[in-house]
Amino acid sequence: MCAAGVGARVIARAAGQNPGAMSRVADLLRAPRFDRALAEGADPASEPGLRDRARRLTSWRTRRRLARALEDVERGPGVPVRHDAVVDASDLLSELTTALRSRERVSARGVLLARRIVTDGCGPLYAPTAPRSALRWRVWEALRAL
């Protein structure tokens, strides 16, 4: 366990709060740092916090939610996306969705790259000035990393 997690528990006990809740808050605050490290290829086994974050990212629940978000992008339920880019990458988007829904093991890096496709508001899924092939490239990169 990293020192910040221990510190949060000590503070919570002193304040009479639930140490589990404080630990979850500390995990949320560290998530962006862990996500960055995992997306850059860090080994999840190198640090307990990375291991826990990778486990959450690759959980069935997270993967299912992400697959559903990708399906919504393909269906286009009013989300302002680059429909020309989505059509161009539809075969790879379907393959990515299938891979996320499968019971096969996946890497945290691949899940993060797939999530970035949906959540990056300046990325090729949304940016009107992005090259049409940019989305296809991002999806292929996520698939390869899974």
Coordinates of N, CA and C in Angstrom, one line a residue:
M1 N 0.8 -1.2 0.0 CA 0.0 0.0 0.0 C 0.9 1.2 0.0
C2 N 0.5 2.2 -0.8 CA 1.3 3.4 -0.9 C 1.1 4.3 0.4
A3 N 1.9 5.2 0.6 CA 1.9 6.0 1.8 C 0.6 6.9 1.9
A4 N 0.2 7.4 0.7 CA -1.0 8.3 0.7 C -2.2 7.5 1.2
G5 N -2.4 6.3 0.9 CA -3.5 5.5 1.3 C -3.5 5.3 2.8
V6 N -2.3 5.0 3.4 CA -2.2 4.8 4.8 C -2.5 6.2 5.5
G7 N -2.0 7.3 5.0 CA -2.2 8.6 5.6 C -3.7 8.9 5.6
A8 N -4.4 8.6 4.5 CA -5.8 8.9 4.4 C -6.6 8.1 5.5
R9 N -6.2 6.9 5.7 CA -6.8 6.0 6.8 C -6.6 6.6 8.2
V10 N -5.4 7.0 8.4 CA -5.0 7.6 9.7 C -5.8 8.8 10.0
I11 N -5.9 9.7 9.0 CA -6.7 11.0 9.1 C -8.1 10.7 9.3
A12 N -8.7 9.7 8.6 CA -10.1 9.3 8.7 C -10.4 8.8 10.1
R13 N -9.5 8.0 10.6 CA -9.8 7.4 11.9 C -9.8 8.5 13.0
A14 N -8.8 9.5 12.8 CA -8.7 10.6 13.8 C -9.9 11.5 13.7
A15 N -10.5 11.6 12.5 CA -11.7 12.5 12.4 C -13.0 11.7 12.6
G16 N -12.9 10.4 12.9 CA -14.1 9.6 13.2 C -14.8 9.3 11.9
Q17 N -14.2 9.3 10.7 CA -14.8 9.0 9.5 C -14.5 7.6 9.1
N18 N -15.2 7.1 8.0 CA -15.0 5.8 7.5 C -13.7 5.8 6.7
P19 N -12.7 4.9 7.1 CA -11.5 4.9 6.4 C -11.6 4.3 5.0
G20 N -12.6 3.5 4.8 CA -12.8 2.9 3.4 C -13.2 4.0 2.5
A21 N -14.1 4.9 2.9 CA -14.5 6.0 2.1 C -13.4 7.0 1.8
M22 N -12.5 7.3 2.8 CA -11.4 8.1 2.5 C -10.4 7.5 1.6
S23 N -10.2 6.2 1.7 CA -9.3 5.5 0.7 C -9.9 5.6 -0.7
R24 N -11.2 5.5 -0.9 CA -11.8 5.5 -2.2 C -11.6 6.9 -2.8
V25 N -11.7 8.0 -1.9 CA -11.5 9.3 -2.4 C -10.1 9.5 -2.8
A26 N -9.1 9.0 -2.0 CA -7.7 9.1 -2.4 C -7.5 8.4 -3.7
D27 N -8.1 7.2 -3.9 CA -8.0 6.5 -5.2 C -8.5 7.3 -6.3
L28 N -9.6 8.0 -6.2 CA -10.1 8.8 -7.2 C -9.2 10.0 -7.6
L29 N -8.6 10.5 -6.6 CA -7.6 11.6 -6.8 C -6.4 11.2 -7.5
R30 N -6.0 9.9 -7.3 CA -4.8 9.4 -7.9 C -5.0 8.8 -9.3
A31 N -6.3 8.6 -9.6 CA -6.7 7.9 -10.9 C -6.1 8.5 -12.1
P32 N -6.1 9.8 -12.3 CA -5.5 10.4 -13.5 C -4.0 10.1 -13.7
R33 N -3.3 10.1 -12.6 CA -1.9 9.8 -12.6 C -1.7 8.3 -13.0
F34 N -2.4 7.5 -12.4 CA -2.3 6.0 -12.7 C -2.7 5.8 -14.2
D35 N -3.8 6.5 -14.6 CA -4.3 6.3 -16.0 C -3.2 6.7 -17.0
R36 N -2.5 7.8 -16.7 CA -1.5 8.3 -17.6 C -0.3 7.3 -17.7
A37 N 0.1 6.8 -16.5 CA 1.1 5.8 -16.5 C 0.8 4.5 -17.2
L38 N -0.4 4.0 -17.0 CA -0.9 2.8 -17.7 C -1.0 3.0 -19.2
A39 N -1.5 4.2 -19.6 CA -1.6 4.5 -21.0 C -0.3 4.6 -21.7
E40 N 0.8 5.0 -20.9 CA 2.1 5.0 -21.5 C 2.8 3.7 -21.4
G41 N 2.1 2.7 -20.9 CA 2.7 1.3 -20.9 C 3.3 0.9 -19.6
A42 N 3.1 1.5 -18.5 CA 3.7 1.1 -17.2 C 3.1 -0.3 -16.9
D43 N 4.0 -1.0 -16.2 CA 3.6 -2.4 -15.7 C 2.7 -2.3 -14.5
P44 N 1.5 -2.8 -14.6 CA 0.6 -2.7 -13.5 C 1.1 -3.3 -12.2
A45 N 1.9 -4.3 -12.3 CA 2.5 -5.0 -11.2 C 3.6 -4.2 -10.5
S46 N 4.0 -3.1 -11.1 CA 5.1 -2.4 -10.5 C 4.7 -1.6 -9.2
E47 N 3.4 -1.4 -9.0 CA 3.0 -0.6 -7.9 C 1.6 -1.0 -7.5
P48 N 1.3 -1.1 -6.2 CA 0.0 -1.6 -5.8 C -1.2 -0.7 -6.4
G49 N -1.0 0.6 -6.4 CA -2.0 1.5 -6.9 C -2.3 1.3 -8.4
L50 N -1.2 1.1 -9.1 CA -1.4 0.8 -10.6 C -2.1 -0.6 -10.8
R51 N -1.8 -1.5 -9.9 CA -2.4 -2.8 -10.0 C -3.9 -2.7 -9.8
D52 N -4.3 -2.0 -8.7 CA -5.7 -1.8 -8.4 C -6.4 -1.0 -9.5
R53 N -5.8 0.0 -10.0 CA -6.4 0.8 -11.1 C -6.6 -0.1 -12.3
A54 N -5.6 -0.9 -12.7 CA -5.7 -1.7 -13.8 C -6.8 -2.8 -13.6
R55 N -6.9 -3.3 -12.4 CA -8.0 -4.2 -12.2 C -9.4 -3.6 -12.3
R56 N -9.5 -2.4 -11.9 CA -10.8 -1.7 -12.1 C -11.1 -1.4 -13.6
L57 N -10.1 -1.0 -14.3 CA -10.3 -0.6 -15.7 C -10.6 -1.9 -16.5
T58 N -10.0 -3.0 -16.2 CA -10.3 -4.2 -17.0 C -11.4 -5.1 -16.4
S59 N -12.1 -4.5 -15.4 CA -13.2 -5.3 -14.9 C -14.3 -5.5 -15.9
W60 N -15.1 -6.5 -15.8 CA -16.2 -6.7 -16.7 C -17.2 -5.6 -16.7
R61 N -17.5 -5.0 -15.6 CA -18.4 -3.9 -15.5 C -17.9 -2.6 -16.3
T62 N -16.7 -2.3 -16.1 CA -16.1 -1.1 -16.9 C -16.1 -1.4 -18.4
R63 N -15.7 -2.6 -18.8 CA -15.6 -3.0 -20.2 C -17.0 -2.9 -20.8
R64 N -18.0 -3.4 -20.1 CA -19.3 -3.5 -20.6 C -19.9 -2.0 -20.8
R65 N -19.6 -1.1 -19.9 CA -20.0 0.3 -20.0 C -19.4 0.9 -21.2
L66 N -18.1 0.7 -21.4 CA -17.4 1.3 -22.5 C -17.9 0.7 -23.8
A67 N -18.1 -0.6 -23.9 CA -18.7 -1.2 -25.1 C -20.0 -0.6 -25.4
R68 N -20.8 -0.3 -24.4 CA -22.2 0.3 -24.6 C -22.0 1.7 -25.2
A69 N -21.0 2.5 -24.6 CA -20.8 3.8 -25.1 C -20.3 3.8 -26.6
L70 N -19.5 2.9 -26.9 CA -19.1 2.7 -28.3 C -20.2 2.4 -29.2
E71 N -21.1 1.5 -28.8 CA -22.3 1.2 -29.6 C -23.2 2.4 -29.7
D72 N -23.3 3.2 -28.7 CA -24.1 4.4 -28.8 C -23.6 5.3 -29.9
V73 N -22.3 5.4 -29.9 CA -21.6 6.2 -30.9 C -22.0 5.7 -32.3
E74 N -22.0 4.4 -32.5 CA -22.3 3.9 -33.8 C -23.7 4.1 -34.2
R75 N -24.6 4.0 -33.2 CA -26.1 4.2 -33.4 C -26.4 5.7 -33.6
G76 N -25.6 6.6 -33.0 CA -25.8 8.0 -33.1 C -27.1 8.5 -32.5
P77 N -27.3 8.3 -31.1 CA -28.5 8.8 -30.5 C -28.5 10.2 -30.1
G78 N -28.1 11.1 -31.1 CA -28.1 12.5 -30.8 C -26.8 13.0 -30.3
V79 N -25.8 12.2 -30.2 CA -24.5 12.7 -29.8 C -23.8 13.3 -31.0
P80 N -23.3 14.5 -30.9 CA -22.7 15.2 -32.0 C -21.3 14.7 -32.4
V81 N -21.3 13.6 -33.1 CA -20.0 13.0 -33.5 C -19.8 13.2 -35.0
R82 N -18.6 12.9 -35.4 CA -18.2 12.9 -36.8 C -18.7 11.7 -37.5
H83 N -19.9 11.7 -38.0 CA -20.5 10.5 -38.6 C -19.8 9.9 -39.8
D84 N -19.1 10.8 -40.5 CA -18.3 10.3 -41.7 C -17.1 9.5 -41.1
A85 N -16.5 9.9 -40.0 CA -15.4 9.1 -39.4 C -15.9 7.8 -38.8
V86 N -17.1 7.9 -38.2 CA -17.7 6.7 -37.6 C -18.0 5.7 -38.7
V87 N -18.5 6.1 -39.8 CA -18.8 5.1 -40.9 C -17.5 4.5 -41.4
D88 N -16.5 5.4 -41.5 CA -15.2 4.9 -42.0 C -14.6 3.9 -41.1
A89 N -14.8 4.0 -39.8 CA -14.2 3.1 -38.8 C -15.1 2.1 -38.3
S90 N -16.3 2.0 -38.8 CA -17.4 1.1 -38.2 C -16.9 -0.3 -38.1
D91 N -16.2 -0.9 -39.0 CA -15.7 -2.3 -38.9 C -14.8 -2.4 -37.7
L92 N -13.9 -1.5 -37.5 CA -13.0 -1.6 -36.3 C -13.7 -1.2 -35.0
L93 N -14.6 -0.3 -35.1 CA -15.4 0.0 -33.9 C -16.2 -1.3 -33.4
S94 N -16.8 -2.0 -34.3 CA -17.5 -3.2 -34.0 C -16.5 -4.3 -33.4
E95 N -15.4 -4.4 -34.0 CA -14.4 -5.3 -33.5 C -13.9 -4.9 -32.1
L96 N -13.7 -3.6 -31.8 CA -13.4 -3.2 -30.5 C -14.5 -3.4 -29.5
T97 N -15.7 -3.2 -29.9 CA -16.8 -3.5 -29.0 C -16.9 -5.0 -28.6
T98 N -16.7 -5.8 -29.6 CA -16.7 -7.3 -29.4 C -15.6 -7.7 -28.5
A99 N -14.4 -7.1 -28.7 CA -13.3 -7.5 -27.8 C -13.5 -7.0 -26.4
L100 N -14.1 -5.9 -26.2 CA -14.4 -5.4 -24.8 C -15.5 -6.3 -24.2
R101 N -16.4 -6.8 -24.9 CA -17.5 -7.7 -24.4 C -17.0 -9.1 -24.2
S102 N -15.9 -9.5 -24.8 CA -15.5 -10.9 -24.7 C -15.0 -11.2 -23.2
R103 N -14.8 -12.4 -23.0 CA -14.3 -12.9 -21.6 C -12.8 -13.0 -21.7
E104 N -12.2 -12.7 -22.8 CA -10.7 -12.7 -22.9 C -10.1 -11.6 -22.0
R105 N -8.9 -11.9 -21.5 CA -8.2 -10.9 -20.8 C -7.8 -9.7 -21.7
V106 N -7.9 -8.5 -21.2 CA -7.5 -7.3 -21.9 C -6.5 -6.5 -21.1
S107 N -5.8 -5.6 -21.7 CA -4.8 -4.8 -21.0 C -5.5 -3.5 -20.6
A108 N -5.0 -3.0 -19.5 CA -5.5 -1.7 -19.0 C -5.2 -0.6 -20.0
R109 N -4.1 -0.7 -20.7 CA -3.7 0.3 -21.7 C -4.7 0.3 -22.8
G110 N -5.1 -0.8 -23.3 CA -6.1 -0.9 -24.3 C -7.4 -0.3 -23.9
V111 N -7.9 -0.6 -22.7 CA -9.1 -0.1 -22.2 C -9.1 1.4 -22.1
L112 N -7.9 2.0 -21.6 CA -7.8 3.4 -21.5 C -7.8 4.1 -22.9
L113 N -7.1 3.5 -23.9 CA -7.1 4.0 -25.2 C -8.5 4.0 -25.8
A114 N -9.3 2.9 -25.6 CA -10.7 2.8 -26.0 C -11.5 3.9 -25.3
R115 N -11.3 4.1 -24.1 CA -12.1 5.0 -23.3 C -11.8 6.5 -23.8
R116 N -10.6 6.7 -24.2 CA -10.2 8.0 -24.6 C -10.9 8.4 -26.0
I117 N -11.2 7.4 -26.8 CA -11.9 7.6 -28.0 C -13.2 8.3 -27.7
V118 N -13.9 7.8 -26.7 CA -15.2 8.3 -26.3 C -15.2 9.6 -25.5
T119 N -14.2 9.7 -24.6 CA -14.2 10.8 -23.7 C -13.4 12.0 -24.1
D120 N -12.5 11.9 -25.1 CA -11.7 13.0 -25.5 C -12.5 13.9 -26.5
G121 N -13.1 15.0 -25.9 CA -13.9 15.9 -26.7 C -13.2 16.6 -27.8
C122 N -11.9 16.6 -27.8 CA -11.1 17.2 -28.9 C -10.5 16.2 -29.8
G123 N -10.9 14.9 -29.6 CA -10.4 13.8 -30.4 C -11.1 13.7 -31.7
P124 N -10.6 12.7 -32.5 CA -11.2 12.6 -33.9 C -12.6 12.1 -33.9
L125 N -13.2 11.7 -32.9 CA -14.6 11.3 -32.9 C -15.5 12.6 -32.9
Y126 N -15.0 13.6 -32.3 CA -15.8 14.9 -32.2 C -15.3 16.0 -33.0
A127 N -14.0 16.2 -33.2 CA -13.3 17.3 -33.8 C -13.7 17.4 -35.3
P128 N -14.3 18.5 -35.7 CA -14.7 18.6 -37.1 C -13.5 18.8 -38.0
T129 N -12.3 19.2 -37.5 CA -11.2 19.5 -38.3 C -10.2 18.3 -38.4
A130 N -10.5 17.2 -37.6 CA -9.6 16.1 -37.6 C -9.7 15.3 -38.9
P131 N -8.6 14.8 -39.4 CA -8.7 14.0 -40.6 C -9.7 12.8 -40.4
R132 N -10.4 12.5 -41.4 CA -11.4 11.4 -41.3 C -10.8 10.1 -40.9
S133 N -9.5 9.8 -41.3 CA -8.9 8.5 -40.9 C -8.4 8.5 -39.5
A134 N -8.4 9.6 -38.8 CA -7.8 9.7 -37.5 C -8.6 8.8 -36.5
L135 N -9.9 8.8 -36.6 CA -10.7 7.9 -35.7 C -10.3 6.4 -36.0
R136 N -10.2 6.1 -37.2 CA -9.9 4.7 -37.6 C -8.5 4.3 -36.9
W137 N -7.6 5.2 -37.0 CA -6.3 5.0 -36.4 C -6.4 4.8 -34.9
R138 N -7.1 5.7 -34.2 CA -7.3 5.6 -32.8 C -7.9 4.2 -32.4
V139 N -8.9 3.8 -33.1 CA -9.6 2.6 -32.8 C -8.7 1.4 -33.0
W140 N -7.9 1.4 -34.1 CA -6.9 0.4 -34.4 C -5.9 0.3 -33.3
E141 N -5.4 1.5 -32.8 CA -4.4 1.5 -31.8 C -5.0 0.9 -30.5
A142 N -6.2 1.2 -30.1 CA -6.8 0.6 -28.9 C -7.0 -0.9 -29.1
L143 N -7.4 -1.4 -30.3 CA -7.5 -2.8 -30.5 C -6.2 -3.5 -30.4
R144 N -5.2 -2.9 -31.0 CA -3.9 -3.5 -30.9 C -3.4 -3.6 -29.4
A145 N -3.7 -2.6 -28.6 CA -3.3 -2.6 -27.2 C -4.1 -3.5 -26.3
L146 N -5.3 -3.9 -26.7 CA -6.1 -4.7 -25.9 C -5.4 -6.1 -25.7

